[in-house]
Coordinates of C-alpha atoms in Angstrom, one line a residue:
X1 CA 25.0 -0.9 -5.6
X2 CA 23.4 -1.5 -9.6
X3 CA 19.8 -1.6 -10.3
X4 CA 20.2 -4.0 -13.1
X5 CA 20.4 -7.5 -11.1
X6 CA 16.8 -6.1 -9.5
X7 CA 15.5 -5.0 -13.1
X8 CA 16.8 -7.7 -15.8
X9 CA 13.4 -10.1 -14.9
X10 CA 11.0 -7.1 -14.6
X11 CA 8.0 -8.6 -16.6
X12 CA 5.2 -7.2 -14.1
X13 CA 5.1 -3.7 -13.2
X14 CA 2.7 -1.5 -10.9
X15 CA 2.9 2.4 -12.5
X16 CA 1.3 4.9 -10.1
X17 CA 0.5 7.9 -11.5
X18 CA -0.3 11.0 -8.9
X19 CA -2.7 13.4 -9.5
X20 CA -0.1 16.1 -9.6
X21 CA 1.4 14.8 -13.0
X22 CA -2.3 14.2 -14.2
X23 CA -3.3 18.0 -14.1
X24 CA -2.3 21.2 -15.5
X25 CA -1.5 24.4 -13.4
X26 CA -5.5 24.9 -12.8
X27 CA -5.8 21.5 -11.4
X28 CA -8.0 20.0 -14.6
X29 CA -6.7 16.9 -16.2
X30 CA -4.7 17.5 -18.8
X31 CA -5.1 14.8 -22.1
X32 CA -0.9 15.3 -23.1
X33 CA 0.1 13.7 -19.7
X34 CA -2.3 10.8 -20.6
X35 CA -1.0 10.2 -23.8
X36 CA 2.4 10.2 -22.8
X37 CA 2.4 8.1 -20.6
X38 CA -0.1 5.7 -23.1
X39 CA 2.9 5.8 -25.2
X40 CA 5.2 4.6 -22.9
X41 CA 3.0 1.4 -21.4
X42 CA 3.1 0.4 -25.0
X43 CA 6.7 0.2 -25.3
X44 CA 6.6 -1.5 -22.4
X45 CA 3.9 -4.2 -23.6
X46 CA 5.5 -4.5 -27.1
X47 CA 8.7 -6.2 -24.9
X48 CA 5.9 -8.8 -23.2
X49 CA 5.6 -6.9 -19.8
X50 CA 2.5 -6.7 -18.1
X51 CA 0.9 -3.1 -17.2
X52 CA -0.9 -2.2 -14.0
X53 CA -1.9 1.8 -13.8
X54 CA -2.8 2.8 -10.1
X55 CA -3.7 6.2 -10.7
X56 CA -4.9 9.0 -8.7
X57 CA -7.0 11.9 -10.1
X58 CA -10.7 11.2 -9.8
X59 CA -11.3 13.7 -7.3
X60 CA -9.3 16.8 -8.5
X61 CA -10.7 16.2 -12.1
X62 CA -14.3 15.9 -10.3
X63 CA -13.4 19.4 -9.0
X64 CA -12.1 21.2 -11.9
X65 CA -15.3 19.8 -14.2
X66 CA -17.9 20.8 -11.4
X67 CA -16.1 24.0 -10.7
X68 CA -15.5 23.1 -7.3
X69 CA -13.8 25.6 -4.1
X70 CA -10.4 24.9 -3.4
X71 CA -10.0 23.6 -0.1
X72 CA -11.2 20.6 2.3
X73 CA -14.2 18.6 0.5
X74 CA -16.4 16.6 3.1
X75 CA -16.7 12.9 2.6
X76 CA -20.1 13.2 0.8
X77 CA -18.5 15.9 -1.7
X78 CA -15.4 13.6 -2.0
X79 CA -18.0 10.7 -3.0
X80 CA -19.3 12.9 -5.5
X81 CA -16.7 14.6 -7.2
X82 CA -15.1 10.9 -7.5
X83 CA -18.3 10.1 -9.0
X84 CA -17.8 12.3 -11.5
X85 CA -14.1 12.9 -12.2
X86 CA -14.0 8.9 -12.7
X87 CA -15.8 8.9 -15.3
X88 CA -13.2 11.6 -17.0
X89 CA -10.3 9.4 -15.7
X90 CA -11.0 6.4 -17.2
X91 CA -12.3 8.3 -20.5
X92 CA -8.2 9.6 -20.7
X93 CA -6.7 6.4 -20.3
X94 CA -9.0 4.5 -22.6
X95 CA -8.2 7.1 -25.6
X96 CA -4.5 7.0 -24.8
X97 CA -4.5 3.3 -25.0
X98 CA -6.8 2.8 -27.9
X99 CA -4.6 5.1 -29.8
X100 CA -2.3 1.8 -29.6
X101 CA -4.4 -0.6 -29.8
X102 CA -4.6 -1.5 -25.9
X103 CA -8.0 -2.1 -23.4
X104 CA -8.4 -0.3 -20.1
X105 CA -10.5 -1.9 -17.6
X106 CA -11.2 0.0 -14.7
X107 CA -11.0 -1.5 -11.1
X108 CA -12.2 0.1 -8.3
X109 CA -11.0 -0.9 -4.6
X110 CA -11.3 -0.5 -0.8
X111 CA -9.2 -1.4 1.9
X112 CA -12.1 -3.8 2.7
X113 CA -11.7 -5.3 -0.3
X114 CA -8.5 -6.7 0.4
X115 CA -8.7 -7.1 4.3
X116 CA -11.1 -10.1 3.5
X117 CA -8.9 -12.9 2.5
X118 CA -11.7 -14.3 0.1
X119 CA -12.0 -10.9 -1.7
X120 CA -8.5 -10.5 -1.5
X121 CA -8.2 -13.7 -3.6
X122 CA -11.3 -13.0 -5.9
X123 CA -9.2 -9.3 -6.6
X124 CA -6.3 -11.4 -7.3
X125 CA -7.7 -13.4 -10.2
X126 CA -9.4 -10.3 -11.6
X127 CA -6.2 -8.8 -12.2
X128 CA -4.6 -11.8 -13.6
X129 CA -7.5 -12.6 -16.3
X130 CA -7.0 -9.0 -17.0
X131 CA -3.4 -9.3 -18.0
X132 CA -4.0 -12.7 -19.5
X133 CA -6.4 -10.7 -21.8
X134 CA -3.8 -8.3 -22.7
X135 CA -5.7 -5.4 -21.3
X136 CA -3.9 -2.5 -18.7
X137 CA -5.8 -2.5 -15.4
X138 CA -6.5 0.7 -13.9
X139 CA -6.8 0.5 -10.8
X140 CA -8.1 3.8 -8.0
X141 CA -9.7 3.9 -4.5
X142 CA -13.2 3.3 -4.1
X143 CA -13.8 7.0 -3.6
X144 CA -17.7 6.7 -4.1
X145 CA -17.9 4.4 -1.0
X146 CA -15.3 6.2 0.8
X147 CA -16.0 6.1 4.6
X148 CA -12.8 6.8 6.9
X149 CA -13.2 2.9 7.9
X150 CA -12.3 1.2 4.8
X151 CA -10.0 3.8 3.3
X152 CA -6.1 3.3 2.3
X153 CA -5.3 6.7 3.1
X154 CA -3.6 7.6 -0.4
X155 CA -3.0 6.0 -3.5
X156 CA 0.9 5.1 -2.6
X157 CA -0.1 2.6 -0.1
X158 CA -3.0 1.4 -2.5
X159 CA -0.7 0.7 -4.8
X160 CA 2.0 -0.9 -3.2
X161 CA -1.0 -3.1 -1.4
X162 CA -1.6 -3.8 -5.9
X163 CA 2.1 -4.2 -6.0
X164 CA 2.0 -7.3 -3.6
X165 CA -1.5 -8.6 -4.7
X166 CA -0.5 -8.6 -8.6
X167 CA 2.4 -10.4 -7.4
X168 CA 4.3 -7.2 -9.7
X169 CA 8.2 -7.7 -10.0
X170 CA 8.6 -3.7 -9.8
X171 CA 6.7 -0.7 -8.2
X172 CA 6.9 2.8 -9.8
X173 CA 5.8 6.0 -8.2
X174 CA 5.7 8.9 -10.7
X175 CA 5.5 11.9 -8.9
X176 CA 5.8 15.7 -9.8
X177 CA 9.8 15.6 -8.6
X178 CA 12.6 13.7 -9.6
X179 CA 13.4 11.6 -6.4
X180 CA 14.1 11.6 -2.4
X181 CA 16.1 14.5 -1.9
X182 CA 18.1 14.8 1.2
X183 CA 16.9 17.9 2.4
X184 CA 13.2 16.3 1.7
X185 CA 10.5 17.8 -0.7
X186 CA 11.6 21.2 0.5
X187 CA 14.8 20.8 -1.3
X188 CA 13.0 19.3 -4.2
X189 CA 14.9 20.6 -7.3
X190 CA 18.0 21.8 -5.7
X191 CA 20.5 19.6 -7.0
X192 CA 20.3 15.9 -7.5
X193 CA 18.0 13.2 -5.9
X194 CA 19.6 10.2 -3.6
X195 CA 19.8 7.7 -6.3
X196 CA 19.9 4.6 -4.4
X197 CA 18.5 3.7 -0.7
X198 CA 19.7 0.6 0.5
X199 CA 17.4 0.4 3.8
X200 CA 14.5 2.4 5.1
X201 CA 15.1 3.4 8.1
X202 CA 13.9 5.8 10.9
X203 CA 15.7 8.7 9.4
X204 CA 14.7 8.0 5.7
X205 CA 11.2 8.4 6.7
X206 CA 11.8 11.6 8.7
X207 CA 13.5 12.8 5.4
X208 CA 10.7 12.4 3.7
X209 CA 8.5 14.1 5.8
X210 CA 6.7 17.5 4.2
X211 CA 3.7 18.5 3.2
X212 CA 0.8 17.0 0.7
X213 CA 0.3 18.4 -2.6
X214 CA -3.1 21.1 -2.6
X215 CA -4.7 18.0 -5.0
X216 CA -3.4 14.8 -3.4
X217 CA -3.8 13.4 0.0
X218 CA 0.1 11.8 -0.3
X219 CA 3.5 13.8 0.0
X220 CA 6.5 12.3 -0.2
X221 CA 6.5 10.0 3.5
X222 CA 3.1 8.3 1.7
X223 CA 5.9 7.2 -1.0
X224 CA 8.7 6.3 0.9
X225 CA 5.9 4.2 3.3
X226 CA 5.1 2.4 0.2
X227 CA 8.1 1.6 -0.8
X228 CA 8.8 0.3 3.0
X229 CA 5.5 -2.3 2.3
X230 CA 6.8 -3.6 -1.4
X231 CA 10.4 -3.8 -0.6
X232 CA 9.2 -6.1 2.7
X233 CA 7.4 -8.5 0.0
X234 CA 10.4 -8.3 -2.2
X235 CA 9.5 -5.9 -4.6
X236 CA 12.3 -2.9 -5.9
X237 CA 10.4 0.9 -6.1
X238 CA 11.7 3.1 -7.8
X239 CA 10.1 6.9 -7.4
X240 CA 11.1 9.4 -10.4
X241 CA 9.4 12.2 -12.1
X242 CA 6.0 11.3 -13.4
X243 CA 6.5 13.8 -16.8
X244 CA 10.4 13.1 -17.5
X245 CA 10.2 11.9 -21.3
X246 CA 10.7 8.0 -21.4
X247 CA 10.8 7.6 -18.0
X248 CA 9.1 4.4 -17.9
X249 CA 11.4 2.9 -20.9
X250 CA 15.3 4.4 -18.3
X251 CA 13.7 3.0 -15.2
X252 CA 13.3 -0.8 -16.4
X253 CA 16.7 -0.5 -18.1
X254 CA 18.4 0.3 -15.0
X255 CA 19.1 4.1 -16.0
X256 CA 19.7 5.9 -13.3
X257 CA 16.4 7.7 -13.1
X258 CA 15.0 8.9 -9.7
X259 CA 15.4 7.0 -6.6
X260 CA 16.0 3.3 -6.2
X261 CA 15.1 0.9 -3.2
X262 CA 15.4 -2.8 -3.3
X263 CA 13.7 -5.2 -1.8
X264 CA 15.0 -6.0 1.6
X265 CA 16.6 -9.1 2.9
X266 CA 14.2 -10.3 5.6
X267 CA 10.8 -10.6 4.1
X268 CA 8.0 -11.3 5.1
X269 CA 6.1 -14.3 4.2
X270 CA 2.9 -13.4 2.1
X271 CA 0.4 -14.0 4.6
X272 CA 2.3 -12.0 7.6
X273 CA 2.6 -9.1 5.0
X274 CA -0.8 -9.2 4.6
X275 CA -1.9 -9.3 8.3
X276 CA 0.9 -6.5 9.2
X277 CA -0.4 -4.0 6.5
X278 CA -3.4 -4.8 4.8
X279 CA -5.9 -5.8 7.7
X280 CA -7.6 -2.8 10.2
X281 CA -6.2 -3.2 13.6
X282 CA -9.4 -3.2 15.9
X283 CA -7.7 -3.6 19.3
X284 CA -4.9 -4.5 21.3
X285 CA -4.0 -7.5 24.0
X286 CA -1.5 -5.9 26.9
X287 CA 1.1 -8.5 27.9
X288 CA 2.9 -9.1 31.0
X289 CA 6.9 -8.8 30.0
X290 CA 7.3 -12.7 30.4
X291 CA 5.0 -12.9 27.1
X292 CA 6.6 -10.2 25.6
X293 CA 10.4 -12.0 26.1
X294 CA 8.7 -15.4 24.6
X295 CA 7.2 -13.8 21.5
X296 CA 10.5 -11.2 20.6
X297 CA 13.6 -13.2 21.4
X298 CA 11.8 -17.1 21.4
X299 CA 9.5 -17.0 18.3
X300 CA 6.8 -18.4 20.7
X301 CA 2.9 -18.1 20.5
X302 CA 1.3 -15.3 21.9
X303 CA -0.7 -17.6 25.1
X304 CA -3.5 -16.8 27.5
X305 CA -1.3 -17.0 30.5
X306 CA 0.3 -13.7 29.2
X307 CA -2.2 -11.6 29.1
X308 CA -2.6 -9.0 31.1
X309 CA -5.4 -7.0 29.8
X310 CA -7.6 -5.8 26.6
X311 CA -8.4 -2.9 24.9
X312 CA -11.5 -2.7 22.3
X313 CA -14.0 -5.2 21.7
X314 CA -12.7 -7.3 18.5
X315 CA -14.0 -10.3 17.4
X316 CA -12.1 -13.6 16.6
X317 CA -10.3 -13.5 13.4
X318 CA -9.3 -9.7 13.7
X319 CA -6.3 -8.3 13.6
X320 CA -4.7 -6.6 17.0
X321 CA -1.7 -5.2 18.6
X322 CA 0.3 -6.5 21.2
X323 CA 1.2 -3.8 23.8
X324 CA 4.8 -4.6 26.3
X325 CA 3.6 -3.6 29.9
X326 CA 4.4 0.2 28.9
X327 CA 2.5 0.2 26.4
X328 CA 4.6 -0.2 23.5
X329 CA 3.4 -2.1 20.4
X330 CA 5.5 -4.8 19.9
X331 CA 3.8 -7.2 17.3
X332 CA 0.5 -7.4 15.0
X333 CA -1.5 -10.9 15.0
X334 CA -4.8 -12.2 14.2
X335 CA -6.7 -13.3 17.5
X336 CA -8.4 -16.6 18.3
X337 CA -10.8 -15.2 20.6
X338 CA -12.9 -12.2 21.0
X339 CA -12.2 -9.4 23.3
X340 CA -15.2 -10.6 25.7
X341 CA -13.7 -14.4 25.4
X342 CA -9.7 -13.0 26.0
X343 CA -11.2 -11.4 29.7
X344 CA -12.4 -14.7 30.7
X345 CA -9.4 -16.6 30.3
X346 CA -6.7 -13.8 30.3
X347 CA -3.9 -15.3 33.1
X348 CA -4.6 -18.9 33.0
X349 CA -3.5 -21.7 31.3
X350 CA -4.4 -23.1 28.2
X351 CA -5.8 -26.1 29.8
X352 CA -8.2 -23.9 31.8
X353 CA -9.8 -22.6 28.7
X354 CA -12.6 -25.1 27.7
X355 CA -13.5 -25.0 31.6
X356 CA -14.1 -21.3 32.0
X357 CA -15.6 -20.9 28.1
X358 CA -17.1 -24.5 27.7
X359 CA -14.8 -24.7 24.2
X360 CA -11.9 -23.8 23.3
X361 CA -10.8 -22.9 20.0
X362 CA -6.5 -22.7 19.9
X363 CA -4.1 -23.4 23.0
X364 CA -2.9 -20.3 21.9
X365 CA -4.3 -16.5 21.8
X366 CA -2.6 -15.7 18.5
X367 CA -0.1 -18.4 16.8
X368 CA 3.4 -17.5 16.4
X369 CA 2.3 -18.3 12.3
X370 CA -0.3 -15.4 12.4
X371 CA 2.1 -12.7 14.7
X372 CA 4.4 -10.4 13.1
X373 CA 6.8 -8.5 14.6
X374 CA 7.5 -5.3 14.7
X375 CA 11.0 -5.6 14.4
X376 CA 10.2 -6.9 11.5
X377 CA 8.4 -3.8 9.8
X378 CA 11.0 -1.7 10.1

């Protein structure tokens, strides 16, 4: 199937750039690669399309500039070398869009951030006015705050997370190889890379599977699982080679550059994407398989009558899983009750719940509206 009826309206894109294309052989960032791809955004701008950089490299350039071991950094020195190596990033991309006239403005995000729905919203707007100024937002991980809790994990899933908040009509991931190879990243070079993926599936991702690079926390699978979340809210990704002259310019002219996924058929709405990828699960509701059969094959609401039992102690208005009797997680939803409130009224009827809480908030546990399937992920 063609690219181009994905990539003839492409006026919003999301570039993210991995650290690996950002550095030389010694791991220091390396000004030529920032330049380049300077270059290329203004092409892209001069046609009237709107810029997002989602770029890695705060921490490896924090390493090479304090002269920093190779190997695992703690938390703390992760915080500090981001400190530093920010400070570098942001210096690079402001010279190699000022040498074209163009603004960076930095913006700096945790998975907090965007798992509060005001925030989320107040992020949003930021990014618009940004654009509306004509400026390239640059957007990287928190790392200076960095605490396992609010982390994304890698910059792929951080920017396809961008992707779906800047409402973006494309997603690139440059990388340091040319594609998806069959053979995954072991086979990277070897031939060409699968040009076109209509579905991710099961065995896609196990494809994908290798190791991370020695200055990135993301390999391959961290791509291809970003892809999975912007194609589910409708965007096309398209991972190439992050150094490959004009590769920017190919890609939104539908040249076959790299490897193509387009948005899926089924998505999801923006709010389920949101609770199925974006908010920290902080517990799970076992159901008995009656619940389970209303909630897969009926669409229904997730009730207090089929609940068997609960894990954790989450509050109302977080996000949890709901476990099959095995054990199995079958859906994501945010909760009407707490933990402590879901023990007091698991097995009865929704008309029982004012009289054993002395309130009641919802008939319902989780609304079918705030449930997503995970059927539906995949």
């Amino acid at each position: 199937m063609q690219r181009r009826p994905f990539l003839k309206k492409v006026r919003r894109i999301v570039v993210k750039v991995g650290s690996q294309v950002l550095t030389d052989g010694r791991g220091r960032l390396w000004p030529p690669v920032f330049f380049l791809l300077g270059g290329q955004i203004a092409e892209l701008m001069e046609e009237q399309r709107q810029v997002i950089v989602v770029s890695s490299g705060a921490i490896a350039g924090g390493r090479s500039l304090l002269g920093f071991r190779s190997g695992r950094a703690s938390i703390p020195e992760k915080q500090a070398l981001a400190a530093v190596g920010q400070t570098r990033l942001m210096g690079l991309y402001e010279q190699a869009l000022e040498f074209h006239g163009i603004r960076a403005g930095q913006v700096l995000l945790t998975r907090e951030d965007l798992a509060d729905r005001k925030r989320y919203l107040n992020a949003r707007n930021a990014l618009f006015k940004l654009l509306a100024f004509g400026v390239v937002p640059v957007v990287n991980e928190n790392d200076t705050v960095l605490v396992e809790e609010i982390k994304f994990g890698d910059n792929d899933n951080l920017s396809a997370m961008v992707a779906i908040l800047a409402e973006a009509d494309l997603l690139v991931l440059l990388t340091s190889v040319a594609g998806l190879y069959p053979g995954g990243e072991e086979t990277a070079g070897a031939g060409d890379p699968i040009p076109y993926v209509e579905r991710i599936t099961r065995e896609i991702l196990d494809m994908a599977r290798g190791p991370a690079g020695p200055l990135g926390t993301g390999g391959m699978a961290t791509k291809v699982e970003a892809a999975l979340l912007a194609t589910q809210a409708g965007i096309p990704v398209v991972i190439a080679e992050g150094r490959r002259e004009g590769v920017l310019r190919d890609i939104v002219q539908a040249e076959p550059v790299g490897t193509f996924f387009p948005p899926t058929r089924d998505l999801l709405t923006h709010k389920k994407h949101w609770i199925a990828y974006t908010l920290k699960r902080k517990g799970a509701i076992v159901l008995d398989q009656g619940a389970v059969e209303a909630i897969v094959e009926r669409g229904k609401s997730l009730l207090p009558s089929g609940v068997v039992s609960v894990q954790g102690n989450f509050e109302t208005g977080d996000m949890v899983s709901c476990l099959d009797p095995e054990g199995r997680e079958i859906a994501r939803g945010i909760t009407h009750y707490s933990a402590q409130e879901i023990r007091k009224i698991m097995g009865k009827k929704s008309s029982q719940i004012e009289a054993l809480l002395g309130y009641k908030i919802q008939d319902e546990v989780i609304h079918r509206d705030e449930l997503v399937l995970l059927r539906d992920l995949a």
